[in-house]
mmCIF file of C-alpha atoms in Angstrom:
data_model
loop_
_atom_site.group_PDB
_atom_site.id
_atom_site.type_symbol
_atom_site.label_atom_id
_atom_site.label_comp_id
_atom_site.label_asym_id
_atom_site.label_seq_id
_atom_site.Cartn_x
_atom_site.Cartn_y
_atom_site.Cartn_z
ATOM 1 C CA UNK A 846 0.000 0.000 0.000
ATOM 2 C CA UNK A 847 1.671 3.600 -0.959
ATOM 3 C CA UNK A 848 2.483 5.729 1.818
ATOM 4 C CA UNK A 849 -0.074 7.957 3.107
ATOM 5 C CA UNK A 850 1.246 11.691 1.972
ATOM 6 C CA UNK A 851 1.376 14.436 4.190
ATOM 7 C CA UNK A 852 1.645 18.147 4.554
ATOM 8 C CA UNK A 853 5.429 17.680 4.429
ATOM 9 C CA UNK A 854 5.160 15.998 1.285
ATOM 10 C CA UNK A 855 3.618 18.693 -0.359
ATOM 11 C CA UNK A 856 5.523 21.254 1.081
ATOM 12 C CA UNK A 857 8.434 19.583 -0.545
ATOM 13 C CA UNK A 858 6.758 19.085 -4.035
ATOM 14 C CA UNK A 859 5.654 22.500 -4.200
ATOM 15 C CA UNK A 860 9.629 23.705 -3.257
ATOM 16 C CA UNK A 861 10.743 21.619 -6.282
ATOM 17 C CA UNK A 862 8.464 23.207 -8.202
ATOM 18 C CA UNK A 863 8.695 27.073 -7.271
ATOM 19 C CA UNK A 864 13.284 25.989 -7.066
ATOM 20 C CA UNK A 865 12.626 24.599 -10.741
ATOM 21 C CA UNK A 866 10.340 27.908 -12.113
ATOM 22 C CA UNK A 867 12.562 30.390 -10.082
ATOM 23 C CA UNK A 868 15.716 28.813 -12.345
ATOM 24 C CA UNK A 869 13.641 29.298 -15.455
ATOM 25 C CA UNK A 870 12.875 32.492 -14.831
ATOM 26 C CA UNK A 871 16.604 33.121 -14.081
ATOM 27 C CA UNK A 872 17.140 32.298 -17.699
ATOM 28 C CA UNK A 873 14.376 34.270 -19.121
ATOM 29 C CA UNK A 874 15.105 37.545 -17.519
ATOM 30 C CA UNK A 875 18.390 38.563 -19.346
ATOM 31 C CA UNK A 876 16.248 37.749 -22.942
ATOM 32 C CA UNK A 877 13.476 39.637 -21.451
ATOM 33 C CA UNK A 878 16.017 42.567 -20.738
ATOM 34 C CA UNK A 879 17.368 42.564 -23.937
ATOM 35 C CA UNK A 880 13.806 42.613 -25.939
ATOM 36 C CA UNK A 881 12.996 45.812 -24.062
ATOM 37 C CA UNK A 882 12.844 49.130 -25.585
ATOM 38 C CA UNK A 883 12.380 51.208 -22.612
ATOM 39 C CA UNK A 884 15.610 51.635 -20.426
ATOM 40 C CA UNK A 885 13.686 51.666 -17.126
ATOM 41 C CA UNK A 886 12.252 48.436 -18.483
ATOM 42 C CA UNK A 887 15.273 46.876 -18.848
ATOM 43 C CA UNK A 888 16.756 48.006 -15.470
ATOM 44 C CA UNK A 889 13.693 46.470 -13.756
ATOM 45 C CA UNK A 890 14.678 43.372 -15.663
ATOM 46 C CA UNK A 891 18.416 43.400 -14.733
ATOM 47 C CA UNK A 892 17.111 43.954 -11.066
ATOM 48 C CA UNK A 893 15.200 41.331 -10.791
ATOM 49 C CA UNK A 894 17.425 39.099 -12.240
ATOM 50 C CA UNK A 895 19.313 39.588 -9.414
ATOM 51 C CA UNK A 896 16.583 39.661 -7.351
ATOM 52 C CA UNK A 897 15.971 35.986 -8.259
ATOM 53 C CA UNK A 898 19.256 34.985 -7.438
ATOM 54 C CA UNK A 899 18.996 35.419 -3.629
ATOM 55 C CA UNK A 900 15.477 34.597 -3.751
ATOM 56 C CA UNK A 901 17.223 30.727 -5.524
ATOM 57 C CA UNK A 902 19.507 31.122 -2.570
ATOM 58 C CA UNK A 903 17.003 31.389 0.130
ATOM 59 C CA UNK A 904 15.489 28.237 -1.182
ATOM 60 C CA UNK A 905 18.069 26.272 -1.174
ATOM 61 C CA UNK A 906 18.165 27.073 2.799
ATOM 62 C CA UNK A 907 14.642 25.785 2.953
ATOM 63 C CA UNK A 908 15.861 22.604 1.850
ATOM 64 C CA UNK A 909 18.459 22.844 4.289
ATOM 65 C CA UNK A 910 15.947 23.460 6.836
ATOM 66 C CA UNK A 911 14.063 20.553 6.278
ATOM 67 C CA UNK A 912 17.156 18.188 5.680
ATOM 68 C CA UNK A 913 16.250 18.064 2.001
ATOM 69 C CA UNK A 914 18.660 18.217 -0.932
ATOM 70 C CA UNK A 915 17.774 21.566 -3.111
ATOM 71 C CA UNK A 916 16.250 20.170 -6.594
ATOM 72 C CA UNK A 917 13.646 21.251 -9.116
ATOM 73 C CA UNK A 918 10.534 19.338 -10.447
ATOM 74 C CA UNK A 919 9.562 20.513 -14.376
ATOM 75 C CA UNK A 920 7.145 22.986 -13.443
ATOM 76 C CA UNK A 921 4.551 22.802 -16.169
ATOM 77 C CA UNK A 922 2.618 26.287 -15.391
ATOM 78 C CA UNK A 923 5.598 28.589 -15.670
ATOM 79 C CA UNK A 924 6.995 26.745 -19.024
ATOM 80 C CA UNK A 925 3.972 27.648 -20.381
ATOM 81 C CA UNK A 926 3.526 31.407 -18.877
ATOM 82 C CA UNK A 927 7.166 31.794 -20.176
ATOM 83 C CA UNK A 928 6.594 30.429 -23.469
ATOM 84 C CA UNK A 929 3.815 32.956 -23.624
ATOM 85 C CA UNK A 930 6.697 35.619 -23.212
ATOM 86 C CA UNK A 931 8.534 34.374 -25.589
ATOM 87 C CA UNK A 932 5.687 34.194 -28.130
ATOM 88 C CA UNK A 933 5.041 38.140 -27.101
ATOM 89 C CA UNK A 934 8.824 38.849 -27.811
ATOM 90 C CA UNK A 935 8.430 37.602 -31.625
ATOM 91 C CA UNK A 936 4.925 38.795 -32.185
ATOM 92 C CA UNK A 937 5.344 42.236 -30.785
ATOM 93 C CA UNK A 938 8.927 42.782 -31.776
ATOM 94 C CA UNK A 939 9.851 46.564 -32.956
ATOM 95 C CA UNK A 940 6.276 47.842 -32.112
ATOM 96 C CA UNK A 941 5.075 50.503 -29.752
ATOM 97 C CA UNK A 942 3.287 47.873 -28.017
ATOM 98 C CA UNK A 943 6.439 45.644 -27.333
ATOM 99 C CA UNK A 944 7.064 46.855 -23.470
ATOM 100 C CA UNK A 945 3.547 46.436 -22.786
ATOM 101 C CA UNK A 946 3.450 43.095 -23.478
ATOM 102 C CA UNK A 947 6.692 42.441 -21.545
ATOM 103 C CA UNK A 948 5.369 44.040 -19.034
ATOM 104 C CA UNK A 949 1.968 41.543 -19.064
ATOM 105 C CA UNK A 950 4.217 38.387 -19.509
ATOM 106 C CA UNK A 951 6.148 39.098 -16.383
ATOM 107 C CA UNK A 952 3.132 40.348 -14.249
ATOM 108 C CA UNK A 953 1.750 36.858 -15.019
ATOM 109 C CA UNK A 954 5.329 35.193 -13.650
ATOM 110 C CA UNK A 955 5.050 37.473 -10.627
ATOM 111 C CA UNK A 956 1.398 36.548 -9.960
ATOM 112 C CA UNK A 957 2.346 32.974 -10.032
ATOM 113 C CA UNK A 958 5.555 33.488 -7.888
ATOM 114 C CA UNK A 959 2.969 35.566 -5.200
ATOM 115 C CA UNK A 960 0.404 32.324 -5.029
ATOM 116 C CA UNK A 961 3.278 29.845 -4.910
ATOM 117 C CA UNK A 962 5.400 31.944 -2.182
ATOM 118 C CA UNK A 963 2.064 32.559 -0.478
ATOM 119 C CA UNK A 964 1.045 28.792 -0.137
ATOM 120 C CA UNK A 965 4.465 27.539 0.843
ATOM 121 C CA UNK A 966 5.229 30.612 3.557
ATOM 122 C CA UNK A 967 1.505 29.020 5.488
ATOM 123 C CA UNK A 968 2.533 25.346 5.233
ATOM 124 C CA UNK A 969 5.736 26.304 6.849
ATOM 125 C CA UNK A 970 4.050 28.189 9.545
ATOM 126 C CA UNK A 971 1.638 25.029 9.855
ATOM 127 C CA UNK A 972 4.405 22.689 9.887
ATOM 128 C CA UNK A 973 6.850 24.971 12.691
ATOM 129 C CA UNK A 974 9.523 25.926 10.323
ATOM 130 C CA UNK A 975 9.880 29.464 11.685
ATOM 131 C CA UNK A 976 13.368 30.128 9.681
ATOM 132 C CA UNK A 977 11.455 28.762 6.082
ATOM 133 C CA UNK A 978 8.601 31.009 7.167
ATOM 134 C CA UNK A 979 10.412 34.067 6.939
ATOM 135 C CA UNK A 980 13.026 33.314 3.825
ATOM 136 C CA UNK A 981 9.641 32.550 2.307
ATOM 137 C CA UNK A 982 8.028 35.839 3.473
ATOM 138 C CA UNK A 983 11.005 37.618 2.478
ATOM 139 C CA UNK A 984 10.855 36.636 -1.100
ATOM 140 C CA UNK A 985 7.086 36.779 -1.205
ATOM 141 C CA UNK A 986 7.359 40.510 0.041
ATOM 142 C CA UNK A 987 10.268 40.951 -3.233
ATOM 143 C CA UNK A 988 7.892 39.176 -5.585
ATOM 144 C CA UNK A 989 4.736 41.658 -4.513
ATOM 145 C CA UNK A 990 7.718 44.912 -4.837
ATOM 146 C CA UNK A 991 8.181 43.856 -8.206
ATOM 147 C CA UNK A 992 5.066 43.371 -9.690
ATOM 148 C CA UNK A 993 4.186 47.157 -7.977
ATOM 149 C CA UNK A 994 6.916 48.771 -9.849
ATOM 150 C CA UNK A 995 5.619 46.440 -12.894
ATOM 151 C CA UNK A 996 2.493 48.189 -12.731
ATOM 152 C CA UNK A 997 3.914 51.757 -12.375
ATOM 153 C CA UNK A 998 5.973 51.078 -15.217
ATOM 154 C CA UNK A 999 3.345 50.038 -17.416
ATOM 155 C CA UNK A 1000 0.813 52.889 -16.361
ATOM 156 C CA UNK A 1001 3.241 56.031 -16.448
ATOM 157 C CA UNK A 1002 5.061 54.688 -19.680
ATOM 158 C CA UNK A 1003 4.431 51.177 -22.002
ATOM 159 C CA UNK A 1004 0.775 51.639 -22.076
ATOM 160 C CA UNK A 1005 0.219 54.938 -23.446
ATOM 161 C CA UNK A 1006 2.779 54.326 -26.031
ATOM 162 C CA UNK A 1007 1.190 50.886 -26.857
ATOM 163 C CA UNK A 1008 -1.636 52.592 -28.422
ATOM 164 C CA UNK A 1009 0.323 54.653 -31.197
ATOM 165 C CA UNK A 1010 1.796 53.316 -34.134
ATOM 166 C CA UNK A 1011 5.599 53.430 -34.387
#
């Protein structure tokens, strides 16, 4: 008979999966950077990027923390909201409506980052892990910064230009 699975179990799961998108996204983010047209784009980009590289770092302490070895499980949602990036990058390329679409793609990896982060930071509370709870809160709070300044970016610049013709 299989093992009943736990809490713990799915804690785990779900850190393979967020470990595995967050080393995705590590590889998108320096393509995303250089489709930009708008410098302030591509600074948030370049940010992030290294942004995402502590927030890879703090979960390979969560592994540590629960005695785990840090590895990735093919995380089927953000191939997908990546590959819709990438599809934006062709379609939209050298039109006024290129950063705006950026801009959408990586709102949708944020949002997905914020649920994930969100869900893992309460099983660890649930589960005692007071040191995973706040490396998870402190990337959750990074992830929620980010998409902010995604939306300021997109409202004071990429959208109004989005509407004219180049």
């Amino acid at each position: 008979m299989a093992k009943e699975k736990t809490l713990d179990d799915l804690f785990y799961d779900t850190l393979k999966d967020i470990y595995y998108a967050e080393r995705q996204i590590l590889k998108a983010l320096p393509k995303m950077a250089r489709g930009a047209q708008s410098a302030e784009l591509k600074a948030a980009f370049e940010k992030h990027k290294e942004q995402t590289q502590g927030q890879v770092e703090r979960l390979q302490q969560v592994f540590e923390i629960i005695g785990k070895r840090a590895q990735g499980k093919t995380c089927e949602a953000i191939e997908g909201i990546l590959a819709e990036g990438e599809e934006v990058m062709e379609e939209f390329k050298g039109t006024t409506a290129l950063d705006a679409g950026l801009i959408s793609a990586a709102q949708a990896v944020e949002h997905y980052e914020i649920s994930r982060y969100g869900t893992l930071k309460t099983w660890a509370q649930t589960l005692g892990y007071k040191e995973a709870v706040k490396l998870l809160d402190a990337t959750l709070q990074e992830e929620g910064q980010t998409d902010q300044d995604l939306t300021k970016l997109a409202v004071a610049n990429s959208n109004k230009k989005a509407t004219k013709a180049a």
